[in-house]
Coordinates of C-alpha atoms and ligand atoms in Angstrom, one line a residue:
M649 CA -67.9 227.8 89.6
C650 CA -66.8 224.6 87.9
G651 CA -63.1 224.3 87.4
I652 CA -61.5 223.4 84.0
I653 CA -58.0 222.3 83.2
G654 CA -56.1 221.3 80.1
V655 CA -52.6 220.0 79.9
A656 CA -50.4 219.6 76.8
K657 CA -47.1 217.9 77.8
R658 CA -43.8 217.6 75.9
R659 CA -43.1 214.3 77.5
G660 CA -45.0 211.9 79.8
N661 CA -48.6 211.5 80.8
A662 CA -50.9 214.4 81.0
V663 CA -53.6 212.4 82.9
A664 CA -51.8 212.5 86.3
E665 CA -51.3 216.3 86.0
V666 CA -55.0 216.8 85.1
L667 CA -56.0 214.8 88.2
E668 CA -53.7 216.8 90.4
G669 CA -55.0 220.0 88.9
L670 CA -58.6 218.9 89.5
K671 CA -57.9 218.3 93.1
R672 CA -56.5 221.9 93.4
L673 CA -59.6 223.1 91.5
E674 CA -62.2 221.3 93.7
Y675 CA -63.0 224.5 95.6
R676 CA -64.7 225.7 92.4
G677 CA -67.2 222.8 92.6
Y678 CA -67.2 219.2 93.8
D679 CA -70.3 217.4 92.8
S680 CA -68.9 215.5 89.8
A681 CA -65.6 215.3 87.9
G682 CA -64.2 213.9 84.7
L683 CA -61.3 214.0 82.2
S684 CA -60.6 213.1 78.5
V685 CA -57.2 212.2 77.1
L686 CA -56.0 212.2 73.5
S687 CA -53.8 209.3 72.6
G688 CA -52.9 208.0 69.1
G689 CA -55.7 209.9 67.4
A690 CA -58.4 208.6 69.8
I691 CA -60.1 210.3 72.8
A692 CA -60.8 208.3 76.0
T693 CA -63.0 209.7 78.7
V694 CA -63.7 208.9 82.3
K695 CA -66.3 210.8 84.4
R696 CA -68.2 210.3 87.6
G697 CA -70.7 211.8 90.0
G698 CA -68.9 212.7 93.3
R699 CA -65.5 214.0 94.1
V700 CA -62.3 214.0 92.0
S701 CA -60.9 211.1 94.1
G702 CA -63.6 208.9 92.6
L703 CA -62.0 209.3 89.2
E704 CA -58.6 207.9 90.1
E705 CA -59.4 204.2 89.6
G706 CA -60.9 204.8 86.1
A707 CA -58.1 207.2 85.1
A708 CA -55.3 204.8 86.1
A709 CA -55.5 202.9 82.8
L710 CA -55.4 206.1 80.7
S711 CA -52.4 207.9 79.3
G712 CA -51.5 210.5 76.7
G713 CA -49.7 213.8 76.2
V714 CA -52.8 216.0 75.9
A715 CA -55.8 215.9 78.4
I716 CA -58.6 218.1 79.7
G717 CA -60.5 217.8 83.0
H718 CA -63.5 219.3 84.8
T719 CA -64.8 219.6 88.3
R720 CA -68.5 220.6 88.5
W721 CA -70.9 222.7 90.4
A722 CA -74.2 221.8 88.9
T723 CA -76.3 224.4 87.2
H724 CA -78.3 222.4 84.7
G725 CA -79.1 218.8 85.6
E726 CA -78.4 217.0 88.8
P727 CA -74.9 215.8 89.9
S728 CA -74.6 212.5 88.1
D729 CA -72.3 210.4 85.9
Q730 CA -74.1 211.5 82.7
N731 CA -74.1 215.2 83.6
A732 CA -70.4 215.2 84.5
H733 CA -68.1 216.7 82.0
P734 CA -66.3 216.2 79.6
H735 CA -69.1 215.9 77.0
T736 CA -68.3 214.2 73.7
S737 CA -69.6 214.2 70.2
G738 CA -67.9 212.8 67.0
A739 CA -64.3 213.9 67.0
F740 CA -64.6 216.2 70.0
S741 CA -64.6 216.3 73.8
I742 CA -65.2 219.5 75.8
V743 CA -65.2 220.9 79.3
H744 CA -67.1 224.0 80.1
N745 CA -67.4 226.5 82.9
G746 CA -70.2 229.1 82.6
I747 CA -73.8 229.1 81.6
I748 CA -75.3 228.9 78.1
E749 CA -78.4 231.0 78.3
N750 CA -79.9 230.0 74.9
F751 CA -79.2 226.3 75.3
A752 CA -82.9 225.3 75.1
E753 CA -83.4 226.8 71.6
L754 CA -80.0 225.4 70.4
K755 CA -80.9 221.9 71.8
A756 CA -84.3 222.0 70.0
E757 CA -82.5 222.9 66.7
L758 CA -79.9 220.1 67.2
L759 CA -82.6 217.5 68.1
A760 CA -84.5 218.5 64.9
D761 CA -81.2 217.7 63.0
G762 CA -81.2 214.3 64.6
A763 CA -78.6 214.8 67.4
E764 CA -78.9 212.7 70.5
F765 CA -78.2 214.1 73.9
L766 CA -77.0 212.0 76.9
S767 CA -77.2 214.7 79.6
Q768 CA -79.4 217.4 80.9
T769 CA -76.6 220.0 80.8
D770 CA -76.5 223.2 78.9
S771 CA -72.9 222.4 78.0
E772 CA -73.6 219.4 75.8
V773 CA -75.1 221.7 73.1
I774 CA -71.6 223.2 72.6
V775 CA -69.9 220.0 71.7
K776 CA -72.8 219.0 69.4
L777 CA -72.6 222.4 67.6
I778 CA -68.8 222.1 67.2
D779 CA -69.2 218.6 65.8
K780 CA -71.9 219.9 63.4
Y781 CA -69.7 222.6 62.1
Y782 CA -66.5 220.5 61.8
K783 CA -65.2 220.2 58.2
G784 CA -61.6 219.3 59.1
D785 CA -60.6 222.6 60.7
A786 CA -61.1 222.4 64.5
L787 CA -60.5 226.1 65.3
S788 CA -63.1 227.3 62.7
A789 CA -65.6 224.8 64.0
V790 CA -65.2 226.0 67.6
A791 CA -65.4 229.6 66.4
K792 CA -68.6 228.9 64.4
A793 CA -70.1 227.2 67.4
V794 CA -69.4 229.9 69.9
E795 CA -70.9 232.5 67.6
R796 CA -74.2 230.8 68.4
L797 CA -73.8 230.9 72.1
K798 CA -75.3 233.4 74.5
G799 CA -74.0 233.4 78.1
S800 CA -70.6 232.8 79.6
Y801 CA -68.0 230.2 78.8
A802 CA -64.5 229.1 79.4
L803 CA -64.0 226.1 77.2
A804 CA -61.3 223.6 76.6
V805 CA -61.8 221.4 73.5
L806 CA -60.0 218.3 72.5
C807 CA -60.2 217.1 68.8
R808 CA -58.9 213.7 67.9
D809 CA -57.4 215.2 64.7
F810 CA -55.3 217.9 66.5
D811 CA -52.5 217.3 69.0
G812 CA -53.4 220.1 71.3
I813 CA -56.2 221.9 73.0
I814 CA -58.4 224.8 71.7
A815 CA -59.6 227.1 74.5
V816 CA -62.1 229.9 74.4
K817 CA -62.8 232.6 77.0
Y818 CA -65.9 234.7 77.4
K819 CA -66.9 236.1 80.8
S820 CA -65.7 232.9 82.6
P821 CA -62.0 232.8 83.7
V822 CA -59.2 231.0 82.0
V823 CA -55.4 231.5 82.4
V824 CA -52.7 229.8 80.4
G825 CA -49.5 228.8 82.2
F826 CA -46.1 227.9 80.8
S827 CA -43.5 225.5 82.3
E828 CA -40.5 223.5 81.2
S829 CA -42.7 220.5 80.7
G830 CA -45.4 222.1 78.6
V831 CA -48.5 224.3 78.6
T832 CA -51.5 224.2 81.1
L833 CA -54.7 226.1 80.9
C834 CA -56.7 226.4 84.0
S835 CA -59.6 228.4 85.6
D836 CA -57.5 230.1 88.2
V837 CA -53.8 230.9 88.7
P838 CA -53.6 229.4 92.2
A839 CA -54.6 226.0 90.7
L840 CA -51.8 225.9 88.2
P841 CA -49.0 223.4 88.9
A842 CA -46.1 224.8 91.0
E843 CA -43.6 224.4 88.1
V844 CA -45.4 227.0 86.0
T845 CA -43.2 230.1 85.7
S846 CA -45.3 232.5 83.5
V847 CA -48.9 233.1 82.6
C848 CA -51.0 234.7 79.9
V849 CA -54.5 235.9 80.7
P850 CA -56.7 235.8 77.6
E851 CA -59.3 238.5 77.1
D852 CA -63.0 238.0 76.6
G853 CA -63.7 236.6 73.1
D854 CA -60.2 235.2 72.8
F855 CA -59.3 231.7 71.4
A856 CA -56.1 230.0 72.4
V857 CA -54.6 227.2 70.4
I858 CA -52.4 225.3 72.8
T859 CA -49.8 222.6 72.1
A860 CA -47.0 221.2 74.3
Q861 CA -44.7 223.8 72.8
S862 CA -46.7 227.0 72.6
A863 CA -50.0 228.9 72.9
R864 CA -51.2 231.1 70.1
F865 CA -54.0 233.6 70.7
Y866 CA -56.7 234.9 68.4
N867 CA -59.4 237.4 68.9
S868 CA -63.1 236.8 68.2
S869 CA -62.5 237.3 64.4
L870 CA -59.7 234.8 64.5
T871 CA -57.1 237.4 63.9
P872 CA -53.8 236.5 65.8
V873 CA -53.3 238.7 68.9
M874 CA -50.4 239.1 71.4
R875 CA -51.2 238.5 75.0
V876 CA -48.6 239.6 77.6
R877 CA -46.8 236.7 79.3
R878 CA -46.1 237.6 83.0
P879 CA -43.9 235.8 85.5
V880 CA -45.6 234.0 88.4
F881 CA -44.2 232.4 91.6
L882 CA -46.6 229.6 92.6
D883 CA -44.9 227.8 95.5
Q884 CA -46.8 229.8 98.1
F885 CA -50.1 228.7 96.6
N886 CA -49.5 225.0 96.8
S887 CA -48.5 224.3 100.4
G888 CA -51.0 221.5 101.2
L889 CA -52.6 220.7 104.6
G890 CA -49.4 220.2 106.5
C891 CA -50.2 219.2 110.1
Y892 CA -53.8 220.3 110.0
A893 CA -56.9 218.2 109.6
H894 CA -58.7 220.7 107.4
Y895 CA -57.9 223.8 105.3
M896 CA -60.4 225.8 107.3
I897 CA -58.4 225.5 110.6
K898 CA -55.1 225.8 108.7
E899 CA -56.3 229.0 107.1
I900 CA -57.6 230.4 110.4
H901 CA -54.1 229.9 111.8
E902 CA -52.7 231.8 108.8
T903 CA -54.5 235.0 109.7
Q904 CA -51.6 236.7 111.4
R905 CA -49.4 236.1 108.4
T906 CA -52.2 237.4 106.2
V907 CA -52.4 240.6 108.1
R908 CA -48.6 241.1 108.1
E909 CA -48.3 240.3 104.4
T910 CA -51.3 242.5 103.4
C911 CA -49.7 245.4 105.3
E912 CA -46.4 244.8 103.6
G913 CA -48.0 244.3 100.2
F914 CA -49.9 247.5 100.6
F915 CA -46.8 249.7 101.1
R916 CA -44.8 247.7 98.5
T917 CA -47.3 247.7 95.6
V918 CA -49.9 250.4 96.0
D919 CA -49.5 253.9 94.7
V920 CA -50.3 255.3 98.1
K921 CA -50.2 258.9 96.9
R922 CA -52.7 258.4 94.2
L923 CA -55.0 256.3 96.4
S924 CA -55.0 258.9 99.2
E925 CA -56.0 261.5 96.6
Y926 CA -58.9 259.2 95.7
V927 CA -59.9 258.8 99.4
R928 CA -59.5 262.5 100.3
G929 CA -61.2 263.7 97.2
A930 CA -64.1 261.3 97.4
D931 CA -67.6 262.7 97.5
R932 CA -68.6 259.3 98.9
I933 CA -67.3 255.8 99.2
I934 CA -69.3 252.8 98.1
M935 CA -68.0 249.4 99.2
T936 CA -69.5 246.4 97.5
G937 CA -69.1 242.6 97.5
C938 CA -71.0 239.4 98.1
G939 CA -71.2 237.1 101.2
T940 CA -68.2 237.4 103.4
A941 CA -66.6 240.2 101.2
Y942 CA -69.8 242.3 101.7
N943 CA -69.5 241.6 105.5
A944 CA -65.9 242.8 105.5
G945 CA -67.3 246.1 104.0
L946 CA -69.9 246.2 106.8
A947 CA -67.2 246.2 109.4
A948 CA -64.9 248.5 107.5
R949 CA -67.6 251.1 107.1
R950 CA -66.9 251.9 110.8
F951 CA -63.2 252.5 110.0
F952 CA -64.2 255.1 107.4
S953 CA -66.9 256.8 109.4
D954 CA -64.4 257.3 112.2
R955 CA -61.5 258.4 110.1
C956 CA -62.6 260.1 106.9
G957 CA -65.7 262.1 107.6
V958 CA -66.8 261.1 104.1
F959 CA -70.2 259.4 103.5
C960 CA -69.6 255.7 103.2
Q961 CA -72.1 253.1 102.2
V962 CA -72.0 249.3 101.8
E963 CA -74.0 247.5 99.1
I964 CA -74.6 243.9 98.2
A965 CA -73.1 243.6 94.7
S966 CA -76.0 241.5 93.3
E967 CA -78.4 244.3 94.3
L968 CA -76.2 247.2 93.4
R969 CA -75.9 246.0 89.9
Y970 CA -79.6 246.4 89.2
F971 CA -80.2 249.4 91.5
P972 CA -77.0 251.5 91.0
P973 CA -76.7 254.7 93.0
R974 CA -75.9 258.0 91.3
V975 CA -72.1 258.4 91.1
T976 CA -69.7 261.1 90.0
P977 CA -66.1 261.0 88.9
A978 CA -65.2 261.7 92.6
T979 CA -67.1 258.7 93.9
L980 CA -64.8 255.9 95.1
V981 CA -66.0 252.4 94.7
L982 CA -64.1 249.7 96.7
A983 CA -64.8 246.4 95.1
I984 CA -64.1 243.6 97.6
S985 CA -63.6 240.1 96.3
Q986 CA -61.3 237.3 97.4
S987 CA -61.4 235.5 94.1
G988 CA -61.8 238.6 92.0
E989 CA -64.1 236.5 89.8
T990 CA -67.5 236.8 91.5
A991 CA -69.8 237.6 88.6
D992 CA -72.2 239.9 90.6
T993 CA -69.3 242.0 91.9
V994 CA -67.5 242.3 88.6
E995 CA -70.7 243.2 86.8
A996 CA -71.7 245.7 89.5
V997 CA -68.4 247.6 89.4
Q998 CA -68.4 247.5 85.6
E999 CA -71.7 249.4 85.7
L1000 CA -70.4 252.0 88.2
K1001 CA -67.2 252.5 86.3
K1002 CA -69.2 253.1 83.1
A1003 CA -71.2 255.7 85.1
G1004 CA -68.0 257.5 85.8
A1005 CA -66.9 256.3 89.3
R1006 CA -63.3 255.4 90.3
V1007 CA -62.9 251.7 91.1
V1008 CA -60.4 250.2 93.5
A1009 CA -60.3 246.4 93.7
V1010 CA -59.5 244.9 97.1
T1011 CA -58.7 241.3 96.1
N1012 CA -56.6 238.2 96.9
C1013 CA -56.2 237.2 93.2
G1014 CA -54.0 239.5 91.2
Y1015 CA -54.8 238.1 87.8
S1016 CA -58.6 238.1 88.2
A1017 CA -61.4 239.7 86.3
I1018 CA -61.9 242.4 88.8
T1019 CA -58.3 243.6 88.5
R1020 CA -59.0 244.3 84.8
V1021 CA -62.0 246.4 85.6
A1022 CA -60.4 248.5 88.4
H1023 CA -58.4 251.7 88.1
M1024 CA -56.3 250.5 90.9
V1025 CA -55.7 247.2 92.9
V1026 CA -55.1 246.9 96.6
P1027 CA -53.8 243.4 97.3
V1028 CA -55.1 241.1 100.0
C1029 CA -52.1 238.9 100.6
A1030 CA -53.8 235.8 102.0
G1031 CA -52.1 233.3 99.6
A1032 CA -54.4 230.5 98.3
E1033 CA -57.6 230.0 100.3
V1034 CA -58.7 226.5 99.7
C1035 CA -61.5 226.1 102.2
V1036 CA -64.8 227.2 100.6
A1037 CA -65.6 229.3 103.6
A1038 CA -63.6 232.5 103.7
T1039 CA -61.6 233.0 106.9
K1040 CA -58.1 234.5 106.5
S1041 CA -59.2 236.4 103.3
Y1042 CA -61.9 238.1 105.4
T1043 CA -59.3 239.4 107.9
G1044 CA -57.0 240.3 105.0
Q1045 CA -59.8 242.3 103.5
L1046 CA -60.3 244.1 106.9
A1047 CA -56.6 244.8 106.9
A1048 CA -56.5 246.3 103.4
L1049 CA -59.7 248.4 104.1
Y1050 CA -58.2 249.6 107.4
L1051 CA -55.1 250.9 105.6
I1052 CA -57.2 252.5 102.9
S1053 CA -59.4 254.2 105.5
K1054 CA -56.3 255.6 107.3
L1055 CA -55.2 257.4 104.1
S1056 CA -57.1 260.4 105.1
C1057 CA -55.0 260.6 108.3
D1058 CA -51.5 259.6 109.2
V1059 CA -50.8 256.4 107.2
F1060 CA -47.5 255.5 109.1
D1061 CA -49.4 255.1 112.3
A1062 CA -51.8 252.8 110.6
Q1063 CA -49.1 250.2 109.9
S1064 CA -48.1 249.8 113.5
E1065 CA -51.7 249.9 114.7
L1066 CA -52.7 247.3 112.3
L1067 CA -49.8 245.0 113.1
S1068 CA -50.7 245.2 116.8
V1069 CA -53.7 242.9 116.0
C1070 CA -51.3 239.9 115.4
P1071 CA -50.4 239.0 119.0
R1072 CA -54.1 239.3 119.9
I1073 CA -55.1 236.9 117.1
G1074 CA -52.3 234.6 118.3
E1075 CA -53.9 234.5 121.7
V1076 CA -57.4 233.8 120.2
V1077 CA -56.2 230.8 118.2
K1078 CA -54.8 229.3 121.3
G1079 CA -58.3 229.4 122.8
A1080 CA -59.6 226.2 121.2
E1081 CA -61.2 224.9 124.4
R1082 CA -63.4 228.0 124.7
A1083 CA -64.3 227.7 121.0
K1084 CA -65.2 224.1 121.4
E1085 CA -67.5 224.8 124.4
I1086 CA -69.5 227.4 122.4
A1087 CA -69.4 225.2 119.3
A1088 CA -71.0 222.4 121.4
L1089 CA -73.8 224.8 122.3
C1090 CA -74.3 225.7 118.7
A1091 CA -74.4 222.1 117.6
Q1092 CA -77.1 221.3 120.2
S1093 CA -79.3 224.3 119.2
K1094 CA -82.1 224.4 116.6
A1095 CA -81.1 228.0 115.8
V1096 CA -78.2 230.3 116.7
F1097 CA -78.6 234.1 116.8
F1098 CA -75.5 236.3 116.6
L1099 CA -76.0 239.8 118.0
G1100 CA -73.9 242.9 118.4
R1101 CA -74.1 246.7 118.1
G1102 CA -72.0 248.9 115.9
I1103 CA -68.9 247.2 114.6
D1104 CA -69.8 244.1 116.7
Y1105 CA -73.0 243.8 114.6
A1106 CA -70.9 243.5 111.5
V1107 CA -68.9 240.7 113.1
A1108 CA -72.1 239.0 114.2
V1109 CA -73.4 238.9 110.6
E1110 CA -70.2 237.3 109.4
A1111 CA -70.2 234.8 112.3
S1112 CA -73.7 233.8 111.4
L1113 CA -72.7 233.2 107.7
K1114 CA -69.7 231.1 108.8
L1115 CA -71.7 228.9 111.2
K1116 CA -74.5 228.2 108.8
E1117 CA -72.3 227.4 105.8
V1118 CA -70.0 225.0 107.5
S1119 CA -72.3 223.3 110.1
Y1120 CA -75.7 223.7 108.4
V1121 CA -77.2 224.9 111.8
F1122 CA -79.7 227.6 111.1
S1123 CA -78.4 231.0 112.2
D1124 CA -79.0 234.7 111.8
G1125 CA -77.0 237.7 112.6
Y1126 CA -78.6 241.0 113.5
P1127 CA -78.2 244.2 115.5
A1128 CA -78.8 243.5 119.2
G1129 CA -81.2 246.5 119.5
E1130 CA -83.6 244.7 117.1
L1131 CA -84.1 241.8 119.4
K1132 CA -87.1 243.2 121.1
H1133 CA -88.7 244.2 117.7
G1134 CA -89.5 240.7 116.7
T1135 CA -86.7 238.1 117.0
L1136 CA -87.2 237.6 120.8
A1137 CA -90.4 235.6 119.9
L1138 CA -88.1 232.8 118.6
V1139 CA -86.1 232.5 121.8
D1140 CA -86.6 229.4 123.9
E1141 CA -84.4 226.7 125.6
N1142 CA -83.5 225.2 122.1
T1143 CA -81.9 228.4 120.8
L1144 CA -78.5 229.9 121.4
S1145 CA -77.8 233.7 121.3
V1146 CA -74.2 234.6 120.8
F1147 CA -73.3 238.2 121.6
V1148 CA -70.2 240.0 120.4
I1149 CA -69.4 242.7 122.9
C1150 CA -66.3 244.8 122.2
D1151 CA -67.8 248.2 122.2
E1152 CA -67.6 249.5 125.7
A1153 CA -70.1 252.3 125.1
L1154 CA -72.8 249.9 124.0
A1155 CA -71.9 247.0 126.3
E1156 CA -74.5 247.6 129.0
K1157 CA -77.3 247.6 126.4
C1158 CA -76.0 244.2 125.1
L1159 CA -75.8 242.8 128.6
N1160 CA -79.4 243.8 129.2
A1161 CA -80.4 242.0 126.0
A1162 CA -78.5 238.9 127.1
S1163 CA -80.3 239.0 130.5
Q1164 CA -83.7 239.3 128.7
I1165 CA -82.8 236.1 126.7
A1166 CA -81.6 234.2 129.7
S1167 CA -84.7 235.0 131.6
R1168 CA -86.7 233.4 128.8
K1169 CA -84.6 230.3 129.1
G1170 CA -82.6 231.0 126.0
K1171 CA -79.0 229.9 126.1
V1172 CA -76.4 232.7 125.9
A1173 CA -72.8 232.9 124.9
V1174 CA -70.6 236.0 124.7
I1175 CA -67.3 236.8 122.9
T1176 CA -65.9 239.9 124.5
C1177 CA -62.7 241.8 124.8
L1178 CA -64.0 243.8 127.8
D1179 CA -63.2 243.1 131.4
G1180 CA -66.0 242.4 133.8
V1181 CA -68.5 240.9 131.4
A1182 CA -68.0 237.3 132.7
E1183 CA -68.7 238.5 136.3
K1184 CA -71.9 240.3 135.2
L1185 CA -73.3 237.3 133.4
K1186 CA -72.1 234.7 135.9
G1187 CA -74.4 231.7 135.9
T1188 CA -76.3 232.8 132.8
A1189 CA -73.8 232.7 129.9
T1190 CA -70.7 231.0 128.6
V1191 CA -68.2 233.9 128.2
W1192 CA -65.0 233.8 126.1
K1193 CA -62.8 236.7 127.1
I1194 CA -60.5 237.5 124.2
P1195 CA -57.6 240.0 124.5
D1196 CA -58.4 243.7 125.0
S1197 CA -58.4 245.7 121.8
P1198 CA -59.0 249.2 120.5
L1199 CA -62.6 249.1 119.2
N1200 CA -61.9 249.4 115.4
L1201 CA -59.4 246.6 115.6
S1202 CA -61.5 244.3 117.6
P1203 CA -63.1 242.5 114.6
F1204 CA -59.7 241.1 113.8
S1205 CA -59.8 239.0 117.0
S1206 CA -63.5 238.6 117.6
A1207 CA -64.1 237.3 114.0
V1208 CA -61.3 234.8 114.3
A1209 CA -62.8 233.6 117.6
L1210 CA -66.1 233.0 115.9
Q1211 CA -64.5 231.3 112.9
L1212 CA -63.1 228.8 115.4
V1213 CA -66.5 228.3 116.9
A1214 CA -68.0 227.6 113.4
Y1215 CA -65.1 225.2 112.6
H1216 CA -65.6 223.2 115.8
A1217 CA -69.4 223.1 115.4
A1218 CA -68.8 221.6 111.9
I1219 CA -66.5 219.0 113.3
I1220 CA -68.8 218.1 116.2
L1221 CA -71.7 217.6 113.6
G1222 CA -69.5 215.5 111.3
R1223 CA -69.6 218.0 108.4
D1224 CA -66.7 218.6 105.9
P1225 CA -65.9 222.3 106.7
D1226 CA -63.7 222.6 103.6
K1227 CA -66.4 221.6 101.1
P1228 CA -69.9 222.5 102.4
R1229 CA -72.7 221.0 100.5
N1230 CA -74.1 222.9 97.5
L1231 CA -71.4 225.6 97.6
A1232 CA -68.4 226.5 95.5
K1233 CA -65.7 229.0 96.2
S1234 CA -65.6 231.0 93.1
V1235 CA -69.1 232.1 92.1
T1236 CA -68.7 233.0 88.5
V1237 CA -72.4 232.7 87.6
E1238 CA -75.1 235.2 88.6
Ligands
LIG1884 C1 -68.5 232.7 102.7 C2 -67.9 232.9 101.4 C3 -68.7 233.6 100.4 C4 -67.8 234.6 99.6 C5 -68.6 235.2 98.4 C6 -67.8 236.2 97.7 O1 -67.6 232.1 103.5 O2 -66.7 232.6 101.1 O3 -69.8 234.2 100.9 O4 -67.3 235.6 100.4 O5 -69.0 234.2 97.5 O6 -66.7 235.7 97.1 P1 -65.4 236.6 96.6 O7 -64.9 237.2 97.8 O8 -64.5 235.6 95.9 O9 -66.0 237.6 95.7

């Protein structure tokens, strides 16, 4: 969370590039933004509470070949002009992503030295420390300062006496990109400018000294080190909104492509033989992730229980980390993460790897932290997902996990089975009118309950997360069988219950539950791929019949239908679905 960028250009103004980069980074946080530029041995800074667009006016008068920028997701101190980055002191200006756990004691020490603080942030202590240690050598001052820090930090530092940027990485992400026009450091590969042709990924503890011509890397003892420079092709990441009003709806429409490309990427890049040995030899499979990634695991558990006959469990990464199950060298951990940077997931799988388990990362970001922990990577090929709410990456995760689950059977079948979901998804995205109808019911309700059984329950949980985060309507997702064990007490005419009914064997039980709700005046809506449901609920429920589907593939279309419902509910209620309040896309703090 928080995005940082630094640009050192051979020719021209780095400020415009930093502003563009900050717009691409806004998904990492959007409560304030700022930038500093070095020009003629002086540093100028502009920063504001609010979104990056609020910086444009103040930045218009600035220019220089070297600049840094920041977009913030507040951890310490409210979103405000003062707490926005960069923070400056003496010859320095810095931007920081991460958390300084010992900032209070460092601040007390610096205050006792006579330092004055302008913000409530933990980050300001870093620039004060660098300034305190500066004796003419910026790199040593930065190194001395970071020796004092406990926590996580990706830092970009400008010094008025050095025509470049000093960067440091510890537990928070940073990549360095190279192009014809200069060098760019950035929190994430997808936010690099399209003209970048190669990247280096520094390791924890590394320093990078960046100029318009080069980047030199040093380890934590300031010994020069080599970091591999790998080619990247960024065009696919930077395609903009096109004809869509929001990234959320654009990305929902990219689901079919995501499924196709994930399938293609699986057979092109994965060592299928080795992965099937992992799956077939597993004494158990542990899937883990946070939020939507965890929910993808919940649905995929059904793929594994049907196919593999191996015990499969799904754990929330932030819990797993502190309560790890016993693992053996034959335990297979599937670490699911769109960004590959989620601190809870990365730390949890690090623990399990240390304990001896095999780790396979299922991720949309090939250069991310999780790929460096994992023994193997299975790519989710969703391209850049800009909307904070995960949509196409969820379905991409389902696709990758489906293929992994099939490795214990006939993997060639799996490909054609999986691709059969695409025309069904195509039908669902055409169903905007139905989605809007159910969305209108959501928007009028004080609470929305999503219910299902079996694999439909997993979809219900994800649907609930999607609705609450983009529309701010309270919602809960739970197994339909639990209704009568407590939640029924909440049902009245102001609540909506949305059933997902794609499992024929359990449909009657869900229909009974729907009738129990309707007879207590609760509103009911149903997403189903089964025939006959609409007739059975005539007059009591709004039913959206989506295309027929084999049970294990039904989440691909039912989840997309419910993503559309959440999107339209957000629009009806006037929310910004791409940037929900208080959230950020890449959760790199615990
Ligand atoms: C919800 C959402 C989050 C993420 C979660 C994990 O729409 O996007 O719940 O799924 O923060 O993120 P990743 O997958 O990047 O580890």
